[in-house]
GROMACS .gro file of C-alpha atoms in nm:
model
  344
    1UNK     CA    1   0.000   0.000   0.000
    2UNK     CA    2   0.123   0.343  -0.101
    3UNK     CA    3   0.120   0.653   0.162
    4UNK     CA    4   0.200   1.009   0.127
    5UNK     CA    5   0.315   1.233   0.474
    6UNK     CA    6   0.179   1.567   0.441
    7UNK     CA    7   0.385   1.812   0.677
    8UNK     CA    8   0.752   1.601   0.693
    9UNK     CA    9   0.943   1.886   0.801
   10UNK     CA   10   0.799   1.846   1.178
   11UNK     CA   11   0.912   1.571   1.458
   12UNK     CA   12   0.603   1.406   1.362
   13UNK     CA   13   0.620   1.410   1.027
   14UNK     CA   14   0.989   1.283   1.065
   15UNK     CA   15   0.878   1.008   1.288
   16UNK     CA   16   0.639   0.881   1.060
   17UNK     CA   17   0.898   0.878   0.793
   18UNK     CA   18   1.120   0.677   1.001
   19UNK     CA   19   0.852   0.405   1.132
   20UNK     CA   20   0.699   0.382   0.769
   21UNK     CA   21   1.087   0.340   0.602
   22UNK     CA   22   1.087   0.026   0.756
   23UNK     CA   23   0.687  -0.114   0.713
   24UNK     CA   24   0.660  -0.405   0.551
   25UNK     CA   25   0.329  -0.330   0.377
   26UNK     CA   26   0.369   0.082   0.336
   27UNK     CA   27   0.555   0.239   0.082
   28UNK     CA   28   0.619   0.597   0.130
   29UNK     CA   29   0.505   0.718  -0.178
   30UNK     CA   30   0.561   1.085  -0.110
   31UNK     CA   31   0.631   1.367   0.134
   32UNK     CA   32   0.523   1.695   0.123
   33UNK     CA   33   0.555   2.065   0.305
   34UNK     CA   34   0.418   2.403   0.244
   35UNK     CA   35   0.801   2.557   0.259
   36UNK     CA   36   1.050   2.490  -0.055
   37UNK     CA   37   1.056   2.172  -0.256
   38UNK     CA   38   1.393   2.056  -0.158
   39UNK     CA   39   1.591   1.721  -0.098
   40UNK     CA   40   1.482   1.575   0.248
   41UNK     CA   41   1.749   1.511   0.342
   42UNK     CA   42   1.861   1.879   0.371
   43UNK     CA   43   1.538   1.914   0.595
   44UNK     CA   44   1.666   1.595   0.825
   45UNK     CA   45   2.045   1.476   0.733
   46UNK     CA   46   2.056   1.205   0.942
   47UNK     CA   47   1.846   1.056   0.670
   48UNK     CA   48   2.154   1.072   0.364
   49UNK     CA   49   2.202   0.736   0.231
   50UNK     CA   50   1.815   0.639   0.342
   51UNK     CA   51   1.646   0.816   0.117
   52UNK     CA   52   1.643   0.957  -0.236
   53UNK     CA   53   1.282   1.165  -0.202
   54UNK     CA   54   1.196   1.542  -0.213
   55UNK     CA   55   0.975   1.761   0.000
   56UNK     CA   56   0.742   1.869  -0.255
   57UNK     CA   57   0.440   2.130  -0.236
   58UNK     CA   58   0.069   1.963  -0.215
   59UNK     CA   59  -0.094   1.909  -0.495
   60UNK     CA   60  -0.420   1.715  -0.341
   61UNK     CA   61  -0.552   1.549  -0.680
   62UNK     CA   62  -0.197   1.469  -0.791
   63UNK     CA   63  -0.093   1.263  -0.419
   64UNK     CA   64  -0.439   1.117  -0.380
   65UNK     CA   65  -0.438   0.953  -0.730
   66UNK     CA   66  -0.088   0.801  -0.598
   67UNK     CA   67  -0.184   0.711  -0.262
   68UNK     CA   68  -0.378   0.423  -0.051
   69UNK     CA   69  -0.324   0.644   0.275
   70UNK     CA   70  -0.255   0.984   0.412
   71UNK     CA   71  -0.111   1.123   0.719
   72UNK     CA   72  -0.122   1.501   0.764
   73UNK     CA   73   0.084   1.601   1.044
   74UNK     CA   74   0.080   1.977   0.929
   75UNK     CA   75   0.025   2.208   1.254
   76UNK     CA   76  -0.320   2.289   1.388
   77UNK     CA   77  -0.527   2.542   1.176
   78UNK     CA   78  -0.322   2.433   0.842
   79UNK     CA   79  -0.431   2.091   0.861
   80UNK     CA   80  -0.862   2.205   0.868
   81UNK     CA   81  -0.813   2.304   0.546
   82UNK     CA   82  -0.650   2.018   0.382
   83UNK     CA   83  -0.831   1.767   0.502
   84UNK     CA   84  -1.165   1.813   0.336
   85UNK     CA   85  -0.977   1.848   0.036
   86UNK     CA   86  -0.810   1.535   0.103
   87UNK     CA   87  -1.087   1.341   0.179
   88UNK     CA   88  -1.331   1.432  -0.067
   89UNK     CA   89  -1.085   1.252  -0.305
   90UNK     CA   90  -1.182   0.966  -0.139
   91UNK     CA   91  -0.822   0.858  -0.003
   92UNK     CA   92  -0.808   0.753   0.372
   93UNK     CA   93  -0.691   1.063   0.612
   94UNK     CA   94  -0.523   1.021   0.916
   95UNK     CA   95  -0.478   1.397   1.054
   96UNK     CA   96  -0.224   1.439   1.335
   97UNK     CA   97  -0.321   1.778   1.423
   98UNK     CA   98  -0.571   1.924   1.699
   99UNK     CA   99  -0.815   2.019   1.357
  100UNK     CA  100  -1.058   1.704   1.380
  101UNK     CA  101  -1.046   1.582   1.774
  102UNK     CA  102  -1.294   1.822   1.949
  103UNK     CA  103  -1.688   1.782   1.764
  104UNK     CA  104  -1.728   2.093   1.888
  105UNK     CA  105  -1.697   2.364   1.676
  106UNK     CA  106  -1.706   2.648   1.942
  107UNK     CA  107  -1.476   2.473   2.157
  108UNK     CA  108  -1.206   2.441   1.928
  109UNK     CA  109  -1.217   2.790   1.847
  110UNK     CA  110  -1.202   2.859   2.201
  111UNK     CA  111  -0.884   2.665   2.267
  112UNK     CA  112  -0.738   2.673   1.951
  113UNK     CA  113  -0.802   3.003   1.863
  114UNK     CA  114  -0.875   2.903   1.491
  115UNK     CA  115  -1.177   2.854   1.253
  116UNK     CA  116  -1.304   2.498   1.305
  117UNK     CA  117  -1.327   2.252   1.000
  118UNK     CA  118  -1.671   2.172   0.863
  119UNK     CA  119  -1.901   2.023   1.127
  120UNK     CA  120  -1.996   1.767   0.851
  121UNK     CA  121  -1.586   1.649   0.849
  122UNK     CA  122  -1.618   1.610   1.231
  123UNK     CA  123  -1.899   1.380   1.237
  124UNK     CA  124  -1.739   1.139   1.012
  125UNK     CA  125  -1.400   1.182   1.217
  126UNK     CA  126  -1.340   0.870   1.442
  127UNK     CA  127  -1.122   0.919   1.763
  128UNK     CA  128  -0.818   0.736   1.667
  129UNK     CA  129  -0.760   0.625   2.064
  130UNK     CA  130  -0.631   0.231   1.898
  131UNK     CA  131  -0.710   0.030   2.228
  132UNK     CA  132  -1.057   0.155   2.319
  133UNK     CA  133  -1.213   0.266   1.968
  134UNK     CA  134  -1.094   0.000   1.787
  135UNK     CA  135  -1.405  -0.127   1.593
  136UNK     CA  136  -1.472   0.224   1.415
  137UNK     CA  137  -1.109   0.235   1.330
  138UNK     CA  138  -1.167  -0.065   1.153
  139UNK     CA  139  -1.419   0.085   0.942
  140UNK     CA  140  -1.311   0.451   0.938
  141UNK     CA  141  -1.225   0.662   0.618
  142UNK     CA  142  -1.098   0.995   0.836
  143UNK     CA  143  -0.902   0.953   1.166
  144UNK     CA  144  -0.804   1.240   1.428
  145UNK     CA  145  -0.513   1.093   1.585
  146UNK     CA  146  -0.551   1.190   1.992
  147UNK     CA  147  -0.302   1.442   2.113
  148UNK     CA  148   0.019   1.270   2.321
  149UNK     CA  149  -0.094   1.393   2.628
  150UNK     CA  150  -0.456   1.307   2.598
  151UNK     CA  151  -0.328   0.946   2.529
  152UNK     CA  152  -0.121   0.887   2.804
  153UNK     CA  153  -0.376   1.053   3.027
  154UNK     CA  154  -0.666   0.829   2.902
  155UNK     CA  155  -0.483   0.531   2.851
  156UNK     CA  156  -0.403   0.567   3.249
  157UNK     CA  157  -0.762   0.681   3.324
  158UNK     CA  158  -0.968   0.420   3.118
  159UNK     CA  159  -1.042   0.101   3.344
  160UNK     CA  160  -1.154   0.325   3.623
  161UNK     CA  161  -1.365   0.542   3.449
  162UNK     CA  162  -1.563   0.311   3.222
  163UNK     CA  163  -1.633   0.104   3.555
  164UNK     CA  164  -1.738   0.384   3.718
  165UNK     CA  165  -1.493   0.346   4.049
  166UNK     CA  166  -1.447   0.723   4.116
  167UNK     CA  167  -1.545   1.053   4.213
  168UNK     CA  168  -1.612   1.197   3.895
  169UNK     CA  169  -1.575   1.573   4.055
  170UNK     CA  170  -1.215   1.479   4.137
  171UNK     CA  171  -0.951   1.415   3.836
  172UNK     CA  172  -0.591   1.571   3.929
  173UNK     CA  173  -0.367   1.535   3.626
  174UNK     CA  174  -0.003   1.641   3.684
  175UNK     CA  175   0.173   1.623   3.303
  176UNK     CA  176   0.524   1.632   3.208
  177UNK     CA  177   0.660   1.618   2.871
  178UNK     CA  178   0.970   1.682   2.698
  179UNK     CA  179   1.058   1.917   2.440
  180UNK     CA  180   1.021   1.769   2.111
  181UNK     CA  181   0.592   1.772   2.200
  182UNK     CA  182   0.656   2.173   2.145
  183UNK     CA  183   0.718   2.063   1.793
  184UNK     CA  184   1.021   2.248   1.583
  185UNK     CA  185   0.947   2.592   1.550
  186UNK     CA  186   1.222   2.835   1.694
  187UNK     CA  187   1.113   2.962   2.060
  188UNK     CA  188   1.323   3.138   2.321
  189UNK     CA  189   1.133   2.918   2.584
  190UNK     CA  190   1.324   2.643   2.407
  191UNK     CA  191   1.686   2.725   2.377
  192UNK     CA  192   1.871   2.495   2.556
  193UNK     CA  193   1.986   2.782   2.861
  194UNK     CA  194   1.624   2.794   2.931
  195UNK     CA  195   1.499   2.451   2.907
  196UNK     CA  196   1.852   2.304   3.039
  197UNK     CA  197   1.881   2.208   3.401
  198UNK     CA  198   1.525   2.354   3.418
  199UNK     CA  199   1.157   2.262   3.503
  200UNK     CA  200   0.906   2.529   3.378
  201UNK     CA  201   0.538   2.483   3.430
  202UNK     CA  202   0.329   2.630   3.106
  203UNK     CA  203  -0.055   2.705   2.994
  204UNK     CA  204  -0.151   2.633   3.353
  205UNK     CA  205  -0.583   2.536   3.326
  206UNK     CA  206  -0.537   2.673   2.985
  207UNK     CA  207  -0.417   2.343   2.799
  208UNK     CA  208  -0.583   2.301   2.448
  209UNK     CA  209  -0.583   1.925   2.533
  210UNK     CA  210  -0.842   1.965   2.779
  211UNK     CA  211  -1.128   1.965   2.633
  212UNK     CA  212  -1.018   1.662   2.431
  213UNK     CA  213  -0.942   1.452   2.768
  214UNK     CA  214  -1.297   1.569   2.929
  215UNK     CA  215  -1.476   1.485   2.592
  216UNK     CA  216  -1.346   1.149   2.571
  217UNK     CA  217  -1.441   1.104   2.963
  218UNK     CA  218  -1.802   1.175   2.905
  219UNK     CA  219  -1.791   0.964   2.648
  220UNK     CA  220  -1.696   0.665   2.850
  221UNK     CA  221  -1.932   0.818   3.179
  222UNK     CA  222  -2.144   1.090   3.118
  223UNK     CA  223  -2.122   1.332   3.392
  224UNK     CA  224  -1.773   1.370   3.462
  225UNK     CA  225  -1.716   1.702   3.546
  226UNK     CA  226  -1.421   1.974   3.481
  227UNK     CA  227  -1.077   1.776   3.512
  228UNK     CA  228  -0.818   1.989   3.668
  229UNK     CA  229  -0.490   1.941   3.396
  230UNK     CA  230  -0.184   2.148   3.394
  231UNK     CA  231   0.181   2.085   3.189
  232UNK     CA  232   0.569   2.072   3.292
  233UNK     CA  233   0.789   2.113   3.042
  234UNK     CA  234   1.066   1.827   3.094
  235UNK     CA  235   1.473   1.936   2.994
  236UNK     CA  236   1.484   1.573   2.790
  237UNK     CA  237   1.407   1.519   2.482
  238UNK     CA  238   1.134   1.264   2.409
  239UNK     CA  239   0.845   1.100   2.641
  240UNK     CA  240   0.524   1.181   2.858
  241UNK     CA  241   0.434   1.122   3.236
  242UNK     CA  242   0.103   1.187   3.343
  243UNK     CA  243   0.075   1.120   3.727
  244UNK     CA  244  -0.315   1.068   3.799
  245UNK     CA  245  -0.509   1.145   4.113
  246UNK     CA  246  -0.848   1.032   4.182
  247UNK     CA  247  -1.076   0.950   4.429
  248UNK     CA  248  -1.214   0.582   4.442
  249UNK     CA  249  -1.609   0.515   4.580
  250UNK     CA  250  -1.533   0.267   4.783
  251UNK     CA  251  -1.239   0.098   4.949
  252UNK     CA  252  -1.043  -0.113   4.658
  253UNK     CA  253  -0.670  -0.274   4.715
  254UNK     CA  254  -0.417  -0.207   4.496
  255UNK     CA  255  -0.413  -0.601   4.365
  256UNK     CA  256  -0.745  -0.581   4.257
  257UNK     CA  257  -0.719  -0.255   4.046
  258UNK     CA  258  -0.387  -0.400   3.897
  259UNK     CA  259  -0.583  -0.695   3.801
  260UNK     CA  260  -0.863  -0.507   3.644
  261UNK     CA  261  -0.650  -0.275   3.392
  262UNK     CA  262  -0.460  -0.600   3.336
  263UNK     CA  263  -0.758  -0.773   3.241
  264UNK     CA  264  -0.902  -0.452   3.011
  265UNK     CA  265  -0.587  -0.460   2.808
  266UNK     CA  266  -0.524  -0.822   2.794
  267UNK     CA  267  -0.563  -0.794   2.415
  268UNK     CA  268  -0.408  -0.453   2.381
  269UNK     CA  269  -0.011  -0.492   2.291
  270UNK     CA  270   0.136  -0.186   2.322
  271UNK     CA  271  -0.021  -0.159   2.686
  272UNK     CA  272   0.199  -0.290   2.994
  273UNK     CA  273   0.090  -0.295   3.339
  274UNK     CA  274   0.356  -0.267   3.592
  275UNK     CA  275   0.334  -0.529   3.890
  276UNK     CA  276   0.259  -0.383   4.273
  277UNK     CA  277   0.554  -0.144   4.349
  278UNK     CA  278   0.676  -0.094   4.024
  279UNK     CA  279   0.628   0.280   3.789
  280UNK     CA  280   0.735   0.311   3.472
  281UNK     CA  281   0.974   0.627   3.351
  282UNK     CA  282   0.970   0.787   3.001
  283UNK     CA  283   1.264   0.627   2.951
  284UNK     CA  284   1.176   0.248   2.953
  285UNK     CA  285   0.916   0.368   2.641
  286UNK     CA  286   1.162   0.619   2.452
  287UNK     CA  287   1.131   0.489   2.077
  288UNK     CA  288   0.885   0.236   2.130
  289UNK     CA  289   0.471   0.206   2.077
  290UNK     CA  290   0.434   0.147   2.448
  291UNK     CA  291   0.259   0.319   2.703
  292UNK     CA  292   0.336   0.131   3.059
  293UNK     CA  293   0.078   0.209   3.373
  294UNK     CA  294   0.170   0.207   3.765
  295UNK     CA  295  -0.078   0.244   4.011
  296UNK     CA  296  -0.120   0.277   4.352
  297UNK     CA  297  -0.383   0.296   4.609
  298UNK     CA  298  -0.350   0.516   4.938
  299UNK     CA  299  -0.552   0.314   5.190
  300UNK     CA  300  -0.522   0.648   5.423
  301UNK     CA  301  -0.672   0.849   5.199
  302UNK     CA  302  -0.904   0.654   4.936
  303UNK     CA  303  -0.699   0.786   4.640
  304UNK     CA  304  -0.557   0.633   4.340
  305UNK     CA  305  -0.258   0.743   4.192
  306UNK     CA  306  -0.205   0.625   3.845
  307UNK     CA  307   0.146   0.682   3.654
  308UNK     CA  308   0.125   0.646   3.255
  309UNK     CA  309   0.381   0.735   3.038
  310UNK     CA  310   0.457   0.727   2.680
  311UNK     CA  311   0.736   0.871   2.391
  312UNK     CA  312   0.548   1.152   2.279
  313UNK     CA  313   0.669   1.120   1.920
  314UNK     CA  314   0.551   0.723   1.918
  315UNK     CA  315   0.211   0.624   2.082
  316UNK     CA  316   0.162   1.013   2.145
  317UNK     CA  317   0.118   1.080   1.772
  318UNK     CA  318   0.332   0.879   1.465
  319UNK     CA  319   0.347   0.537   1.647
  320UNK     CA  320  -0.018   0.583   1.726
  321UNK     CA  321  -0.125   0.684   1.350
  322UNK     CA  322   0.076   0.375   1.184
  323UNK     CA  323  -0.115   0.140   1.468
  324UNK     CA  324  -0.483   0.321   1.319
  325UNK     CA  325  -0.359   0.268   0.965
  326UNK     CA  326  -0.279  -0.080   1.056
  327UNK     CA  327  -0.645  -0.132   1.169
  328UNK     CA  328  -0.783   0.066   0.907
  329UNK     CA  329  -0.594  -0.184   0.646
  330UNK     CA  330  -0.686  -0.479   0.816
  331UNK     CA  331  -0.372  -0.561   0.928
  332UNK     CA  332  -0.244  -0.672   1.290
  333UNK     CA  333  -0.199  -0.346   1.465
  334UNK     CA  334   0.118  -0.445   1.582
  335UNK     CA  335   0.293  -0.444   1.215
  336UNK     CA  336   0.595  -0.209   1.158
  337UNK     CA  337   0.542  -0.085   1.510
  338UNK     CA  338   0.728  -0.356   1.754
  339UNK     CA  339   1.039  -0.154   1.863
  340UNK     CA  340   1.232  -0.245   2.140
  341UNK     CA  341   1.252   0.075   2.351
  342UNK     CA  342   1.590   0.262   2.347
  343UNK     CA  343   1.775   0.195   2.679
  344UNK     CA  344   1.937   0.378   2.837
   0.00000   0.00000   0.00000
């Protein structure tokens, strides 16, 4: 199957390229940017002697006609306006961007603080969260790929939500990620004298991931109310830790509640559960599909604390979007995506 990557220039974009280089069933057919047409490997040399291709400007017609699959992982407020474009074609869309995740218009012009897409496209969007929308996947023609934090954070939350085992009035979400998740554009915030030896708190309550996380909640248990969600900004490169805090209804043991997210992602392969005692660190995930879950219950205090954490660049957003064009191809979701995590 032939796939185009619309928006290469990007850490997302250049993940993709690297997980989909080595796919046995995708062929990169071609990449793309809105900046000059120019070798890619002048764009990402640690690609010279891998690849031959050219960043070349998007011509929709000409890359559908070519293409079984694409993945636009152009930023937020570009991508709206090539996906309907895209998919009118009648090529399969997997968009990377914020542009298709929240069905409400308003709200996404109130976080994103752009013009939302078409309602129409965000009907026929399906929530590309791989372990717990799997069967619309299947069937979808147009995916919005979750935002990294939202998928650590609801990978972690999941089991306990849909079995309705906490306060829904109390969700603490303490994020950290590291600095490849503020994508590639040049920022003072991100020079390495500011982010090095550092640990910077940013868009405290005003997250644009939010409203993603609390829509996805309702979904799963209508009624949850306002999560309370702020961001660290980590001085590493790659991965995600979201530490959880909830409240449980009744008295559970730790055992049991490692047993239960064990059992809800018995058939989910990038998922680990840690045993009693043991929390995963970005680390033990960096290149890898994974996203590994501790948890913990305080018997003094009735709360759980749940530790998830993924490589932002992987299950956060490429590694994710090759496991939804797996399913979408009806392939096994694992293909092209089992990498060993890089240690140390």
């Amino acid at each position: 199957m032939k796939v185009s990557i619309i928006g290469t220039t990007g850490y997302g974009g250049g993940e993709l390229f690297r997980i989909l280089h080595h796919h046995p069933v995708f062929t990169i057919q071609s990449v793309h940017t809105t900046r000059n047409e120019i070798p890619l490997i002048e764009e990402f040399p640690h690609l010279n002697g891998i690849t031959n291709l050219t960043l070349e400007h998007i011509d929709v017609e000409k890359i559908a006609k070519h293409s079984d699959i694409v993945f636009i992982a152009a930023p937020s407020g570009v991508s709206s306006k090539l996906v309907p474009a895209f998919f009118r074609t009648g090529v399969q869309v997997i968009d990377l961007s914020g542009d298709l995740r929240l069905i409400d218009g308003e709200e996404y012009r109130k976080w994103y603080k752009h013009e939302p897409v078409e309602s129409s496209f965000l009907e026929k969007a399906v929530y590309g969260l791989s372990e717990w929308n799997k069967e619309k996947i299947i069937n979808a023609e147009l995916i919005a790929n979750p935002g990294c934090y939202p998928t650590a954070t609801l990978l972690g939350l999941a089991p306990v939500v849909n079995e309705r085992l906490i306060d829904p009035d109390m969700i603490i979400i303490d994020a950290k990620s590291g600095a490849s998740g503020a994508g590639r554009s040049v920022s003072k915030s991100l020079l390495f004298s500011e982010i090095n030896e550092n640990f910077r708190i940013y868009k405290v309550n005003e997250h644009q991931h939010i409203p993603e996380i609390e829509q996805q909640l309702n979904r799963w248990s209508n009624g949850i109310s306002p999560i309370t969600f702020n961001t660290h900004l980590l001085p590493i490169t790659r991965g995600i830790m979201a530490t959880i805090y909830v409240q449980l209804k009744e008295n559970l043991h730790t055992d049991r509640l490692i047993e239960l997210y064990k059992e809800q992602y018995l058939w989910s392969p990038f998922v680990r559960i840690r045993p009693k005692g043991n929390f995963p660190s970005v680390k033990e995930v960096a290149g890898s599909n994974f996203c590994d879950i501790g948890l913990q219950v305080d018997e003094r205090t009735g709360r759980l604390t749940i530790v998830s954490v993924i490589d932002n660049l992987m299950k956060g957003a490429a590694g994710q979007a090759v496991q939804n064009a797996n399913l979408m191809s009806g392939l096994n979701e694992k293909t092209g995506l089992e990498f060993v995590p890089v240690y140390p």
